[in-house]
Short mmCIF file of C-alpha atoms and ligand atoms in Angstrom, two decimals:
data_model
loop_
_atom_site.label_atom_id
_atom_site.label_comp_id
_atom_site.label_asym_id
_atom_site.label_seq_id
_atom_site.Cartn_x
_atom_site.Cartn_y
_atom_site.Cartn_z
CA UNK A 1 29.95 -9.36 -7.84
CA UNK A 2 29.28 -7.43 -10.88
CA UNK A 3 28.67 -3.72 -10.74
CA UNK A 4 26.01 -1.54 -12.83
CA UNK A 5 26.53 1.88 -13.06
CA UNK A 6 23.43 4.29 -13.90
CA UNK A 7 22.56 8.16 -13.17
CA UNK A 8 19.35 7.54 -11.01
CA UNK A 9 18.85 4.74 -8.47
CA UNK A 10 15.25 4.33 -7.12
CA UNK A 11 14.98 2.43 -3.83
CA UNK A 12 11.88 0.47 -3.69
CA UNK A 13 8.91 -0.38 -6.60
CA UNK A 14 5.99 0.78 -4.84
CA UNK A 15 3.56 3.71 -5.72
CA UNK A 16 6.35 6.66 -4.83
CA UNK A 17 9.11 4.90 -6.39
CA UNK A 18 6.91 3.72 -9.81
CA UNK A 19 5.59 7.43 -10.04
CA UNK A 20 9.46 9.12 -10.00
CA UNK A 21 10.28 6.84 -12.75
CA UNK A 22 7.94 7.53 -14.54
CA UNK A 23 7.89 10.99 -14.40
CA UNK A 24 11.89 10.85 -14.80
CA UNK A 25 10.91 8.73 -17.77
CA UNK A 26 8.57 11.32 -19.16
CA UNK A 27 11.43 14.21 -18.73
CA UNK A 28 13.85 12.32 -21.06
CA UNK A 29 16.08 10.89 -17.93
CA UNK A 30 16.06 7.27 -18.68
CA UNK A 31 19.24 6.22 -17.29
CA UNK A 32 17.80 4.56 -14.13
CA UNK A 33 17.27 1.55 -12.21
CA UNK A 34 14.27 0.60 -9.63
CA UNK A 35 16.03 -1.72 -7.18
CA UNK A 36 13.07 -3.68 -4.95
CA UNK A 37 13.47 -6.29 -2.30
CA UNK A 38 10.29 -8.44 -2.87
CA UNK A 39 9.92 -10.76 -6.25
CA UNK A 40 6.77 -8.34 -6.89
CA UNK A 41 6.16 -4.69 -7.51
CA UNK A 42 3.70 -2.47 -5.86
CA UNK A 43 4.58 -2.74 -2.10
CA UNK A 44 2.01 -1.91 -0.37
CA UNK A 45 -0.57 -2.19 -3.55
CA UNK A 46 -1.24 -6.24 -3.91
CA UNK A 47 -4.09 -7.55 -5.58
CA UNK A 48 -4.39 -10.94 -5.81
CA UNK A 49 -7.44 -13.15 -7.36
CA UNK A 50 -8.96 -9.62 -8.03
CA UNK A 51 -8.62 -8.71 -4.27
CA UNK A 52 -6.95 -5.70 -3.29
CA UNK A 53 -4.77 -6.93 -0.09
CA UNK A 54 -3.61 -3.66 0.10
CA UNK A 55 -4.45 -0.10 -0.95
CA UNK A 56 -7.92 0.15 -2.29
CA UNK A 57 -10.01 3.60 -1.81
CA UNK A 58 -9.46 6.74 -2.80
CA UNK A 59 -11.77 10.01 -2.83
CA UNK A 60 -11.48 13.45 -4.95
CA UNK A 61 -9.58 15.12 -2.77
CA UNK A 62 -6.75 12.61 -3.91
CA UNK A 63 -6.09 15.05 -6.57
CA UNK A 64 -2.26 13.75 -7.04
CA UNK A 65 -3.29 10.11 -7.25
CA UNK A 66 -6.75 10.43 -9.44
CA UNK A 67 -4.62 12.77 -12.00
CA UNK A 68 -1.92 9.92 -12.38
CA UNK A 69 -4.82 7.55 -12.42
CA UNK A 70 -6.40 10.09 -15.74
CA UNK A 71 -3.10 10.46 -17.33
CA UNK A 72 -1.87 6.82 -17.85
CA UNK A 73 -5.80 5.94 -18.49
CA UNK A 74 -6.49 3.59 -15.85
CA UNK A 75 -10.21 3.53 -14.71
CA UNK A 76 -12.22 3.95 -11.35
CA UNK A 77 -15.75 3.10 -10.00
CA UNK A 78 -16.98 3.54 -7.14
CA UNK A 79 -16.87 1.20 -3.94
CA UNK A 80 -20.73 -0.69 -4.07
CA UNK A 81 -22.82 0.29 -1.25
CA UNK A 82 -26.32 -0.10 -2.44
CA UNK A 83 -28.82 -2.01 -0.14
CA UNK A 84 -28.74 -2.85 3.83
CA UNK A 85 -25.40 -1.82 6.05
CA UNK A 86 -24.62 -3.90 9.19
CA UNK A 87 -23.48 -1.51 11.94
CA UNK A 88 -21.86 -3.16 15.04
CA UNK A 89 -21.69 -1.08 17.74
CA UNK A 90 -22.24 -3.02 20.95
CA UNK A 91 -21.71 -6.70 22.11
CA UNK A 92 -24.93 -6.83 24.03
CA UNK A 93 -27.08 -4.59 21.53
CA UNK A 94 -28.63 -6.02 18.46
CA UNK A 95 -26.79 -4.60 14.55
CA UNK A 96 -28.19 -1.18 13.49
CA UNK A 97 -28.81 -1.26 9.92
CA UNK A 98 -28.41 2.03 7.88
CA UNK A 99 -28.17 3.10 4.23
CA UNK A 100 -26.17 4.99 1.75
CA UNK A 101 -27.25 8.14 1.21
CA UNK A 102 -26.76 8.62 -2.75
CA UNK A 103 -25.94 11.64 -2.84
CA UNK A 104 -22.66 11.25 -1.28
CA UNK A 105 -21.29 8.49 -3.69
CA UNK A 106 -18.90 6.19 -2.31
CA UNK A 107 -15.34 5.61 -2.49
CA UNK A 108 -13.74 4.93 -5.79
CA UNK A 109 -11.55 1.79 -6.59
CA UNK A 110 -9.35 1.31 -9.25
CA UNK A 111 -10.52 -1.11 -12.28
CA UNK A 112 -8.35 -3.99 -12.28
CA UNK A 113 -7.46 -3.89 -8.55
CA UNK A 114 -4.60 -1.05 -7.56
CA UNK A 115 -2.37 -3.39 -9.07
CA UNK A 116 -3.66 -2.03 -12.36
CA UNK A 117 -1.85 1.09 -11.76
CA UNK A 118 0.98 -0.05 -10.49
CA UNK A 119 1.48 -2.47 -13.82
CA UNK A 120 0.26 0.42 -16.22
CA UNK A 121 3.66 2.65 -14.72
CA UNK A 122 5.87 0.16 -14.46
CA UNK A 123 5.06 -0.87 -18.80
CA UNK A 124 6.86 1.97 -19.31
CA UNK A 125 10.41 0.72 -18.01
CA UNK A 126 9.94 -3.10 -17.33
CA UNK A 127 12.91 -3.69 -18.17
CA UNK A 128 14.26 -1.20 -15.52
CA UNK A 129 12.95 -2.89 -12.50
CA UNK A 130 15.14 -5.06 -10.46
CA UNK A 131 13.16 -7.59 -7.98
CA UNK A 132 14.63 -9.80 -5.69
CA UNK A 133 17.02 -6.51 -4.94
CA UNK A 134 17.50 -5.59 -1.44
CA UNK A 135 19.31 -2.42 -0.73
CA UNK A 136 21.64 -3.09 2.56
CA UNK A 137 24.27 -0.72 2.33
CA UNK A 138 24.78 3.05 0.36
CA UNK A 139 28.27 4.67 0.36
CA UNK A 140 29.40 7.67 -0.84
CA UNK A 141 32.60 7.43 -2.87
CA UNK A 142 33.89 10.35 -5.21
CA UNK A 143 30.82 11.81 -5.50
CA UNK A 144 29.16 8.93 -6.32
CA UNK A 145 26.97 6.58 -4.41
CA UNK A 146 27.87 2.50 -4.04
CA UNK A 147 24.49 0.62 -3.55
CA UNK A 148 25.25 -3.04 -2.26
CA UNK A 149 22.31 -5.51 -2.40
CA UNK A 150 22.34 -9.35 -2.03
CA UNK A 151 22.91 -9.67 -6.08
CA UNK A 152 25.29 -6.82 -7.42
CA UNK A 153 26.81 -3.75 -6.37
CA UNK A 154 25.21 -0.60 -8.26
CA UNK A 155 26.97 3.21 -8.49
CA UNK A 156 24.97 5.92 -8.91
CA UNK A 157 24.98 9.46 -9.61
CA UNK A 158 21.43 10.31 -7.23
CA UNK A 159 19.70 7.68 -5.15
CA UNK A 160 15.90 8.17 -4.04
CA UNK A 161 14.52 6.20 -1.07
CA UNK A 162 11.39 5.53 -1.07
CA UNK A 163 11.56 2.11 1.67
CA UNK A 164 9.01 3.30 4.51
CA UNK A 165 11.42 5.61 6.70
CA UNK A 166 11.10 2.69 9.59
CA UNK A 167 12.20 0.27 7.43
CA UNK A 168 15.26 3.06 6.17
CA UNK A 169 16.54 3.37 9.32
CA UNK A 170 17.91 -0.54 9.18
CA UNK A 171 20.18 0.70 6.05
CA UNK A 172 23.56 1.50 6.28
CA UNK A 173 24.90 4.60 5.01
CA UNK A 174 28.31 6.06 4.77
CA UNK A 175 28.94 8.77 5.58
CA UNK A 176 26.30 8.44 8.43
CA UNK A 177 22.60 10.20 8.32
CA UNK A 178 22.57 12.71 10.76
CA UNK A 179 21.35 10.95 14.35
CA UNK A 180 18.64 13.09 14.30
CA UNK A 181 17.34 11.86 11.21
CA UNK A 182 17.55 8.53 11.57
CA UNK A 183 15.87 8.88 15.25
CA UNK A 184 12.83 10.58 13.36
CA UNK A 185 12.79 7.85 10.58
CA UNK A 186 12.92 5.40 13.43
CA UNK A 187 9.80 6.97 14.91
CA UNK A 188 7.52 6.96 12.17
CA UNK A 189 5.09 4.79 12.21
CA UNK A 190 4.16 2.78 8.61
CA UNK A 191 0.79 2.88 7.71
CA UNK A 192 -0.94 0.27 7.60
CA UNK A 193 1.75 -2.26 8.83
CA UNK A 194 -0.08 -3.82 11.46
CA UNK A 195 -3.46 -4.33 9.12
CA UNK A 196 -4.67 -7.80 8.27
CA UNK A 197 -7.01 -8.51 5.89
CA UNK A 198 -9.50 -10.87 4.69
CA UNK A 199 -10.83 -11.51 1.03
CA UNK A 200 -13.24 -14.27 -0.04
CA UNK A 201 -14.45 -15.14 -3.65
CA UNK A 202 -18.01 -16.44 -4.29
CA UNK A 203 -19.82 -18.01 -7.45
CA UNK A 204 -22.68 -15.37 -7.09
CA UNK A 205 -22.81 -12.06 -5.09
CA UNK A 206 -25.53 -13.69 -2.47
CA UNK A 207 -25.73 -10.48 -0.38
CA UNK A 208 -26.78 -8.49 -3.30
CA UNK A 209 -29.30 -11.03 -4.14
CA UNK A 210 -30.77 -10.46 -0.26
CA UNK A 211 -30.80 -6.66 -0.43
CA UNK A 212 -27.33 -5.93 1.52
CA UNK A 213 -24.44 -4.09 0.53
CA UNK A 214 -21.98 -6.40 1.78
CA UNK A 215 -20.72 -3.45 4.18
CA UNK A 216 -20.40 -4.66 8.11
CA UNK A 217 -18.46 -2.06 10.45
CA UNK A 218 -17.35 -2.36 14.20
CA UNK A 219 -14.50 -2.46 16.11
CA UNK A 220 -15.83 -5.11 18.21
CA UNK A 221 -16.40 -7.58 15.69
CA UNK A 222 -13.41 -10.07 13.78
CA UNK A 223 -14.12 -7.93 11.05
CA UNK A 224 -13.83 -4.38 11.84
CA UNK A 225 -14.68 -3.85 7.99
CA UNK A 226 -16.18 -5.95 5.13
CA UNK A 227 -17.45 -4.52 1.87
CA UNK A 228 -18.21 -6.00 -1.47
CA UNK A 229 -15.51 -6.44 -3.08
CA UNK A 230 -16.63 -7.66 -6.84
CA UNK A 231 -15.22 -6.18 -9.77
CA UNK A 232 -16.50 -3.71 -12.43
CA UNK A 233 -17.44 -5.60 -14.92
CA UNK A 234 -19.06 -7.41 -12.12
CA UNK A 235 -17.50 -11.08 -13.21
CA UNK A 236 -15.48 -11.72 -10.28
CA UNK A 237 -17.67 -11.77 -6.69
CA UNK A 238 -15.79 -11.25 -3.54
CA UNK A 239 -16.12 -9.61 -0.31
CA UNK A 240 -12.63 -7.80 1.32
CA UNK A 241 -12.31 -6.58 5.34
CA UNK A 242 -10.08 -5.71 7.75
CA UNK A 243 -9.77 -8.45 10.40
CA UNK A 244 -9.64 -7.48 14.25
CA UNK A 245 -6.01 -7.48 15.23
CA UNK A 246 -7.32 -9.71 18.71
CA UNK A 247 -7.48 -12.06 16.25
CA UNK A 248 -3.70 -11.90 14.81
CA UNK A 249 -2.25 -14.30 17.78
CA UNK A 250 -4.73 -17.32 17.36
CA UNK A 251 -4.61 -19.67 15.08
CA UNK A 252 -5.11 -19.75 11.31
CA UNK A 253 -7.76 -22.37 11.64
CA UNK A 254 -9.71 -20.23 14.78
CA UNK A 255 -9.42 -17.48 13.31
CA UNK A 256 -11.13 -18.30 9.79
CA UNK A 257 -13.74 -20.29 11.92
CA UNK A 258 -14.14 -16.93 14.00
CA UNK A 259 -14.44 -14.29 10.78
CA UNK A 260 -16.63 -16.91 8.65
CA UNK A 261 -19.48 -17.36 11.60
CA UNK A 262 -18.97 -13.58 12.02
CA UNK A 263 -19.89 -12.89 8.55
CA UNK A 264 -22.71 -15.33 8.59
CA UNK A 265 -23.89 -13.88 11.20
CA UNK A 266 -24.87 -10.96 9.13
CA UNK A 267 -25.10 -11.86 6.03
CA UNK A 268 -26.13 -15.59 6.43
CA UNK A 269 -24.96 -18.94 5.87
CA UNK A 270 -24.18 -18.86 2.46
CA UNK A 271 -20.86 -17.20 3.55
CA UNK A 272 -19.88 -20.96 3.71
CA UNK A 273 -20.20 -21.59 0.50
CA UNK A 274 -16.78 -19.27 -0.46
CA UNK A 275 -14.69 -20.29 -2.99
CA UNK A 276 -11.52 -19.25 -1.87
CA UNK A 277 -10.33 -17.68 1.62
CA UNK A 278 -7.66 -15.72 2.01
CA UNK A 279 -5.54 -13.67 4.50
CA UNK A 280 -2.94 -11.14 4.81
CA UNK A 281 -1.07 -10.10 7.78
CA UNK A 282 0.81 -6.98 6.82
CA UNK A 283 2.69 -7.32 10.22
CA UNK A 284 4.42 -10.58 8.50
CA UNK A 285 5.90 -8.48 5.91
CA UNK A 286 9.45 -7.33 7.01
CA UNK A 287 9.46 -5.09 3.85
CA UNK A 288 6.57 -3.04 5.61
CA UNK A 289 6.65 -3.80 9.25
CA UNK A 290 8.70 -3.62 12.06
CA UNK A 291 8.72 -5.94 14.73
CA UNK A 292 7.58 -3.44 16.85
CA UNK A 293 3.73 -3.13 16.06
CA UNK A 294 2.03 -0.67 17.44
CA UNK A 295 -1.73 -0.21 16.82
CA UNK A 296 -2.52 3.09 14.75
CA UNK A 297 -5.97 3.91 13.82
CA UNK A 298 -5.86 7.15 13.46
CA UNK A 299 -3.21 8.46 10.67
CA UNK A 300 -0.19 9.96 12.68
CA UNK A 301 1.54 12.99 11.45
CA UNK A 302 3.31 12.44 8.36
CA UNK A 303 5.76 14.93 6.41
CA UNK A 304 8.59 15.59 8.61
CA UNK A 305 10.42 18.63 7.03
CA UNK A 306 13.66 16.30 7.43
CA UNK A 307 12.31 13.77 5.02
CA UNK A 308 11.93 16.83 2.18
CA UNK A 309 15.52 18.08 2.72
CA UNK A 310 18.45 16.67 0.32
CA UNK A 311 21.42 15.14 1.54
CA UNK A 312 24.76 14.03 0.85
CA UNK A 313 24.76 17.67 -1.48
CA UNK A 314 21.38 17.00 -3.16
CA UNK A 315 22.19 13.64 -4.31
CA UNK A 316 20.14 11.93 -2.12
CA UNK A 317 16.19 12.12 -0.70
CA UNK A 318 13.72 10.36 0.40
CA UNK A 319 10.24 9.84 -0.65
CA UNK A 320 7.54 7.50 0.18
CA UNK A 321 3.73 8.15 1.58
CA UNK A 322 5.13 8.83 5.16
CA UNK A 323 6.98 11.17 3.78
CA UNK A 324 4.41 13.59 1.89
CA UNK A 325 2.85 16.51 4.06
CA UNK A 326 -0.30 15.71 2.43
CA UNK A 327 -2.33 12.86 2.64
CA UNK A 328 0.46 11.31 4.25
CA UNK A 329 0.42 7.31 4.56
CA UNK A 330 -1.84 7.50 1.90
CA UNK A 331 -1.39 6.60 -2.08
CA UNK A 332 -2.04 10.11 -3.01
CA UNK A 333 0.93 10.95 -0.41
CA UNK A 334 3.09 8.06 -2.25
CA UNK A 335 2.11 10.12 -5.34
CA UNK A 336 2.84 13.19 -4.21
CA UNK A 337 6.22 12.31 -2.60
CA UNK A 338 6.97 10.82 -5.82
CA UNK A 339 6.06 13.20 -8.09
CA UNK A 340 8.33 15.64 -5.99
CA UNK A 341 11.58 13.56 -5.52
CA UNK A 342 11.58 13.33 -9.79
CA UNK A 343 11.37 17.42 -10.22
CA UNK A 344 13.68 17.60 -6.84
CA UNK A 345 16.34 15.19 -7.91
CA UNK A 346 16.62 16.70 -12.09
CA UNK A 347 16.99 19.95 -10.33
CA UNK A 348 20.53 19.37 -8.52
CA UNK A 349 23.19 19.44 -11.23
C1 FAD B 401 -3.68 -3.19 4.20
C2 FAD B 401 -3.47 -1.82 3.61
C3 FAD B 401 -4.56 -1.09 3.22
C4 FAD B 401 -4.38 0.20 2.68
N1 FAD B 401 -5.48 0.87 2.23
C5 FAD B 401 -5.30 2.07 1.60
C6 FAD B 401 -6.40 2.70 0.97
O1 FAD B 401 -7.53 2.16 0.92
N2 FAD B 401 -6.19 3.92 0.40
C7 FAD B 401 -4.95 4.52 0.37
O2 FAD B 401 -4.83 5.62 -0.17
N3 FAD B 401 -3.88 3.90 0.94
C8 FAD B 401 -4.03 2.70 1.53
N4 FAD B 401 -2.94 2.04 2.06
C9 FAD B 401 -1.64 2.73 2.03
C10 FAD B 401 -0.95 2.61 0.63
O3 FAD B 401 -0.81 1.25 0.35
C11 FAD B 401 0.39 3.31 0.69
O4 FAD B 401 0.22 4.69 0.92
C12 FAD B 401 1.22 3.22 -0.61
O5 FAD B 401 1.03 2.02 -1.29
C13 FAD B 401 2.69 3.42 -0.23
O6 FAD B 401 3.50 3.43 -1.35
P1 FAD B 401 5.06 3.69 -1.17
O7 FAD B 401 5.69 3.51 -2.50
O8 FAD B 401 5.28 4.97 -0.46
O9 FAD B 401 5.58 2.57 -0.14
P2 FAD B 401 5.60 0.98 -0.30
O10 FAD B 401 4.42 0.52 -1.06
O11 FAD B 401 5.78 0.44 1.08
O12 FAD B 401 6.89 0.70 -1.19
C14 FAD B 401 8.19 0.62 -0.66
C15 FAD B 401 8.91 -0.51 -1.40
O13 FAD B 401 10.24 -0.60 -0.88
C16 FAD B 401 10.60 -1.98 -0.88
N5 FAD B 401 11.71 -2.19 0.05
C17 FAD B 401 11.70 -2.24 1.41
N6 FAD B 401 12.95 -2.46 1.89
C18 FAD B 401 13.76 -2.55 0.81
C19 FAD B 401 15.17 -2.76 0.65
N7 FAD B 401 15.99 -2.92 1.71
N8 FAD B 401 15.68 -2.81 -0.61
C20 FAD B 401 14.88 -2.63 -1.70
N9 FAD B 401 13.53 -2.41 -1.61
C21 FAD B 401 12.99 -2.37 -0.36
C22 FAD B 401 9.33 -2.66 -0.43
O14 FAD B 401 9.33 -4.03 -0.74
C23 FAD B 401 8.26 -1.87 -1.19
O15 FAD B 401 7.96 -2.46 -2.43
C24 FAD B 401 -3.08 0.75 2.57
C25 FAD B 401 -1.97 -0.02 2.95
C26 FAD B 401 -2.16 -1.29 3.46
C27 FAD B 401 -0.96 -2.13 3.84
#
């Protein structure tokens, strides 16, 4: 096996990890390597056929993630919600319909898809970014960390982990992580890892056409959420939804029968008429998930002050969005967290 030596090792090419190299890249420290397990980048940000699989939304409050999103000049518009909402609230009740009130504007999205972002901060160090790289082991030997994946060893000065702490915990390190740590990173729960979503593509936005805003909520419908989903430049016409997770253990075929007469249901037959259908279990993913699903709807406490300490003498952290006090599971938490690991990490000698 060959080895590659570099200061900086970056675990994982999601948000966090993409941020800290580009912020070490911006500070001059361009010795580094992104090592990531999937044959994509962006982790948890996926966008395929203009759907966002993954992250989407983001408000003002996001400060960390909507400065990133200003610096390397990526746009944003907001989520459509003009016309008729379907509220489900009740199996034996007819839908409530409702409107937007304007004057608290929507959501915003990210131009492109989130992948947009996630491509803009990787240009920067392409050639940086190993896929197909999956981190098993990390040793310490004279002062220096051994990285062993399924392609090459790698020794590094400072290593930053950024792998959902879950996910972490199935690492081995030597010496070992205090059993305390590992418990907590055992314990905390990955955002998001149980969703599934749905995303289908239409020749013409037929909702708009009928005065609806393509928004259905309710927890006891397949869909717990649809919304439009088209692009900016309003070329590509899809809707996007989180599917009920009673429907995760049926089959593919049910289940697609299930969400489509759902959605026609409220927005009317011409649902049929999709173009493509798509799903995405986020339980499947064993780069996200755990086996051990459990259903989160509200976000759990994130920022454990063990996940902001240093270890092995500064020369190795963790980041991540479950690891950011604020806005934790959250991209603006994967922002944060990895906007702090790059000043934390330059500041250890
Ligand atoms: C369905 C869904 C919807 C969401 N919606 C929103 C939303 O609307 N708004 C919002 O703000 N957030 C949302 N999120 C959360 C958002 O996606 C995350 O906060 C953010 O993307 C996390 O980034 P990260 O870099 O911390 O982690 P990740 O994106 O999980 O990146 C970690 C990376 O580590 C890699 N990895 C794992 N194990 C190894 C290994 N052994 N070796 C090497 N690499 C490894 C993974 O493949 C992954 O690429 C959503 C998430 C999901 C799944």
């Amino acid at each position: 096996m060959t080895q590659k030596k570099v200061k900086y090792i970056i675990i994982g090419a999601g948000l966090s990890g993409l941020t800290t190299a580009f912020k070490l890249y911006q500070k001059g420290e361009t010795d580094l390597l992104v090592l990531e397990a999937r044959d994509r980048i962006g982790g948890r940000i996926m966008t395929e056929q203009h759907i966002d699989f993954g992250a989407t939304w983001f408000q003002n409050h996001h400060e960390h993630l909507s400065a990133l999103i200003d610096e390397v000049a990526i746009k944003k518009f907001h989520q459509f919600s003009h016309g008729k909402s379907v509220l489900v609230y009740n199996s034996m009740a007819p839908a409530h319909y409702f409107e937007n009130d304007p004057s608290y504007p929507s959501a915003f999205r990210i131009a492109g898809g989130s992948i947009a972002l996630i491509e803009k901060l990787a240009s920067f160090y392409r050639d940086k970014i190993h896929t197909n790289t999956i981190v098993s082991k990390v040793v310490e030997l004279e002062n220096k960390f051994v990285i062993t994946t399924n392609t090459s060893n790698y020794i590094a000065n400072k290593v930053i982990i950024t792998i959902p702490p879950r996910i972490a915990s199935n690492i081995k390190f030597s010496p070992e992580l205090p059993a305390d740590l590992v418990q907590d990173m055992k314990n905390t729960h990955t955002w998001m890892s149980n969703a599934m979503k749905v995303g289908l593509t239409f020749k013409e936005p037929f909702w708009k056409a009928k005065g609806f805003s393509g928004t259905i909520i309710g927890q006891i419908g397949c869909v717990t959420e649809l919304y439009d989903h088209c692009c900016v430049n309003n070329n590509n016409f899809s809707l996007m939804g989180f599917v009920n997770e009673a429907l995760r253990d049926v089959s593919k075929e049910e289940r697609k029968t299930k969400i489509l007469d759902y959605i026609q249901k409220y927005l009317g037959k011409e649902v049929l008429d999709y173009v493509t259908y798509q799903e995405k279990d986020w339980s499947q993913y064993h780069f996200t998930a755990s086996n051990d699903i459990k259903s989160i709807y509200m976000s759990p406490r994130y920022g454990n002050p063990k996940f902001q300490e240093m270890y092995f003498d500064g020369k190795l952290l963790f980041s991540g969005a479950e690891t950011a006090a604020i806005h934790g599971g959250y991209m603006d938490g994967a922002v944060l967290s990895g906007l702090n690991a790059a000043e934390k990490i330059i500041s250890i000698a």
